CSV table of C-alpha atoms in Angstrom, one decimal:
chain,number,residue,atom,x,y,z
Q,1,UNK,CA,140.0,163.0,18.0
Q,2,UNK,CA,138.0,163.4,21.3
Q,3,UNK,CA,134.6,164.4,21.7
Q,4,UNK,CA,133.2,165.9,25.2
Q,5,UNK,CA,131.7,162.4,27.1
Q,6,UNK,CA,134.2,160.3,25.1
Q,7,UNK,CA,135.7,156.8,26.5
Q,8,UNK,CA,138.9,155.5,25.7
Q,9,UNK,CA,136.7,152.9,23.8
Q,10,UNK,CA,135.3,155.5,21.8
Q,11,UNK,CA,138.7,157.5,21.0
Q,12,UNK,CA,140.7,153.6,20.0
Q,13,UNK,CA,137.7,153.1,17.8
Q,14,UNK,CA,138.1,156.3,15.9
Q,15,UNK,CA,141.7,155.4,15.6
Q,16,UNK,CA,141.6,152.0,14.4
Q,17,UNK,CA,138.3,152.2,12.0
Q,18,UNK,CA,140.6,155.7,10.5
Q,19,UNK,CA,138.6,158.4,11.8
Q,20,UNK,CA,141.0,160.7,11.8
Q,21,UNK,CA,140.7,163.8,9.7
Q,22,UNK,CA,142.9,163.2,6.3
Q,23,UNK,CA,146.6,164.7,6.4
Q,24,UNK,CA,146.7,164.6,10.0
Q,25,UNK,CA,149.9,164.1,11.1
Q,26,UNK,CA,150.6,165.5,14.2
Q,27,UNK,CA,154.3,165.6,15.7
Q,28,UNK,CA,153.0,165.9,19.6
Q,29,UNK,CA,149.5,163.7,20.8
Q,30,UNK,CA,148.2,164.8,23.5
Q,31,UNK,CA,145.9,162.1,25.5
Q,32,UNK,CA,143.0,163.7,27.5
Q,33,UNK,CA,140.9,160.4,28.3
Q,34,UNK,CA,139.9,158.5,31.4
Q,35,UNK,CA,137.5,160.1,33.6
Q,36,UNK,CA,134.0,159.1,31.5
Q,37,UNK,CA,135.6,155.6,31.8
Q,38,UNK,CA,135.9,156.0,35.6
Q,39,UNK,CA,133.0,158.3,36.7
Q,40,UNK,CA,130.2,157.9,33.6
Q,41,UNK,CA,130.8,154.0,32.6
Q,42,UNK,CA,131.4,152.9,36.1
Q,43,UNK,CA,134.9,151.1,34.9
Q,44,UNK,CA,137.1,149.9,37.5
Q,45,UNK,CA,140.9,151.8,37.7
Q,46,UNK,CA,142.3,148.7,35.9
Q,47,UNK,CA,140.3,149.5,33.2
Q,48,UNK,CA,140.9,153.0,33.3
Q,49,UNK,CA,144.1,152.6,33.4
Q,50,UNK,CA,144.0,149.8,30.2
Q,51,UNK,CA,142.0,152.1,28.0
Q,52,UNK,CA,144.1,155.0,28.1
Q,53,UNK,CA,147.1,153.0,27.4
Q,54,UNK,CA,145.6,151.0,24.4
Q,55,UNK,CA,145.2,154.5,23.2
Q,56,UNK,CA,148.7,155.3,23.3
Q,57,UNK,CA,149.8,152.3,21.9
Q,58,UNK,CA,147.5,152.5,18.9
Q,59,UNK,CA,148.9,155.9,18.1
Q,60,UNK,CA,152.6,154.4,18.8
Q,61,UNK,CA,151.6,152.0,16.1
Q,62,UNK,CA,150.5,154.3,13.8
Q,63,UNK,CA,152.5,157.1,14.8
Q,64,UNK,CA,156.2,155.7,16.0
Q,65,UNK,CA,157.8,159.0,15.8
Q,66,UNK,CA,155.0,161.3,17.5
Q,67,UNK,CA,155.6,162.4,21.2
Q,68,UNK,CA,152.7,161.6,23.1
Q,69,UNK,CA,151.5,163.6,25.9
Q,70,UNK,CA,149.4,161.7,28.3
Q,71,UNK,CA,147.5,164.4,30.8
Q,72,UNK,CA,146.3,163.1,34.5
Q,73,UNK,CA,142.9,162.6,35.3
Q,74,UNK,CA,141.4,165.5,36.5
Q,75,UNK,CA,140.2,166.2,39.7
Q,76,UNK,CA,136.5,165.8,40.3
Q,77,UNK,CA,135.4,167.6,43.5
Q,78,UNK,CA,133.4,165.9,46.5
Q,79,UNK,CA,131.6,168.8,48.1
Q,80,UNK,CA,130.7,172.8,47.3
Q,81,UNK,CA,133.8,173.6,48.9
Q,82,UNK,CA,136.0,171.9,46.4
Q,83,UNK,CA,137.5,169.4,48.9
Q,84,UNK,CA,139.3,166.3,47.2
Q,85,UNK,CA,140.7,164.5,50.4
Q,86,UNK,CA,141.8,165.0,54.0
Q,87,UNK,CA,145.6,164.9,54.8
Q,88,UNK,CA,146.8,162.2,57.9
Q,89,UNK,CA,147.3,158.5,58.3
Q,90,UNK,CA,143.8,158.7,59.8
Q,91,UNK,CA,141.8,160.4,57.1
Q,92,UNK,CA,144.0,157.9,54.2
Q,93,UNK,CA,142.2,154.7,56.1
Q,94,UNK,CA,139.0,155.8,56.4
Q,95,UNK,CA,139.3,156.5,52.5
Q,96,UNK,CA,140.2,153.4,51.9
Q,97,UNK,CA,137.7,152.1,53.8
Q,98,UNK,CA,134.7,154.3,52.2
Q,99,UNK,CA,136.0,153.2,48.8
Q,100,UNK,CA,136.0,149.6,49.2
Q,101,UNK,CA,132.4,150.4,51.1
Q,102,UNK,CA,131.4,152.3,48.1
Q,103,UNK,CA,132.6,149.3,45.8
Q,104,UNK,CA,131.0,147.1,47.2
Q,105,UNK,CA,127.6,149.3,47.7
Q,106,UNK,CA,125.0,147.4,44.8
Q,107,UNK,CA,123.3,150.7,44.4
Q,108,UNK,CA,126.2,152.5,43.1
Q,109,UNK,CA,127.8,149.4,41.5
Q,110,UNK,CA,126.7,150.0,38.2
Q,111,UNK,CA,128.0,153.5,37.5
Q,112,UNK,CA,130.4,154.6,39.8
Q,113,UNK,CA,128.6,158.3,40.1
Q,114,UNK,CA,129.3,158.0,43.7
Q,115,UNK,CA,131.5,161.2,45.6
Q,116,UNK,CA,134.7,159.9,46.3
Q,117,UNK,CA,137.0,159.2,42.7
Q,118,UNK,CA,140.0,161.2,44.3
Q,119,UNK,CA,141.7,157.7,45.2
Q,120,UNK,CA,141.3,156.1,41.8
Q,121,UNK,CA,142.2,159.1,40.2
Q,122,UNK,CA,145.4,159.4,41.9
Q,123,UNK,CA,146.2,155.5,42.1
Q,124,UNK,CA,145.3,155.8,38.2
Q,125,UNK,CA,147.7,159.1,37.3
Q,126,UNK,CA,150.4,157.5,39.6
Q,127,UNK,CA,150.2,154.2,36.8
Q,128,UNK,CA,150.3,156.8,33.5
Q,129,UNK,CA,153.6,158.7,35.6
Q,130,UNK,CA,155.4,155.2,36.0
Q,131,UNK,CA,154.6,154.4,32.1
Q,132,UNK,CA,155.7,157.9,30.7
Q,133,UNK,CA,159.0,157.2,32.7
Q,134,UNK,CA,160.0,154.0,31.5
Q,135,UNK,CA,159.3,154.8,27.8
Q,136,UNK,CA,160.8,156.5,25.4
Q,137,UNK,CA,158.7,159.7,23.5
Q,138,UNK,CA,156.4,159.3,26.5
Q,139,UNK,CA,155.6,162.3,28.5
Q,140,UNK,CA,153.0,162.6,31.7
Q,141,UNK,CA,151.3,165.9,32.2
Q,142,UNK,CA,150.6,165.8,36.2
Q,143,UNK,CA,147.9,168.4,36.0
Q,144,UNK,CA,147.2,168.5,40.1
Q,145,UNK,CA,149.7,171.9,39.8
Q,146,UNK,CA,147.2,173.8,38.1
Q,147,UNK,CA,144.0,172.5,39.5
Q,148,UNK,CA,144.9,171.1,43.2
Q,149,UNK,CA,145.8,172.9,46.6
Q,150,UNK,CA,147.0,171.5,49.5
Q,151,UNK,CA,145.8,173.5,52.8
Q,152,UNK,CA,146.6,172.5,56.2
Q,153,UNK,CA,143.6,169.9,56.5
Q,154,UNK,CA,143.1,168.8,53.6
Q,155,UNK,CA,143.7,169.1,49.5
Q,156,UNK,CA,141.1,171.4,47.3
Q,157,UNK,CA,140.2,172.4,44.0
Q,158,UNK,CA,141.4,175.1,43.6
């Protein structure tokens, strides 16, 4: 259903204008969707986090008995090195502060292209885990296993 440089817009629209391919009926869904909505569109993580869940209710609607998957955002890198965030009290404020900074920052307002999506990625896979818990043929692929390490100063792709 997903096309590389989708939205959540794009993916809801194919399923509520039946875009599907004919026949398919598929027992497990597996949502992939959120970070052209974050990074590309410049969406905030409320409406991130509000397009990837009218997703999965549209395919609850049509689909009541399907399992659905939803995967975490993946982890965009910052620098060369792969870093995703520093580790400590200190180095969690000063991210905050640089995000709301960045927010607020008219020249990347628009599209939020900026560095640093670490924080709404988390604060945005945190929301999809607390969903997938509290209902019922839900299920939240954390993906940071695979593609995050956590060193001593900081966490890394990996």
């Amino acid at each position: 259903m997903g096309i590389a440089g989708d939205t959540s817009p794009n993916v809801l629209w194919r399923l509520l204008n039946g875009e599907s391919p004919f026949g398919l009926e598929p027992k497990v869904w597996w949502v992939h969707v959120g970070i052209n909505d974050l990074s590309v569109k410049g969406c905030s993580e409320e409406v991130t986090l509000l397009g990837i869940l009218r997703v999965v209710e549209e395919i609850q609607n049509k689909c009541p008995d399907a399992k659905i998957v939803i995967n975490s955002i993946l982890p965009v890198r910052r620098n060369e090195e792969g870093l995703l965030e520093h580790i400590g009290k200190n180095h969690e404020d000063q991210a905050l502060r640089k995000k709301e900074l960045n927010m607020m920052d008219s020249s990347l307002s628009p599209k939020r292209m900026h560095a640093d999506l670490w924080p709404s990625i988390v604060s945005i896979n945190e929301e999809l885990s607390k969903f997938a818990s509290k209902h019922k043929g839900i299920k939240f692929f954390n993906a940071d296993e695979v593609f995050v390490e956590e060193r001593e100063d900081a966490k890394y792709l990996k």
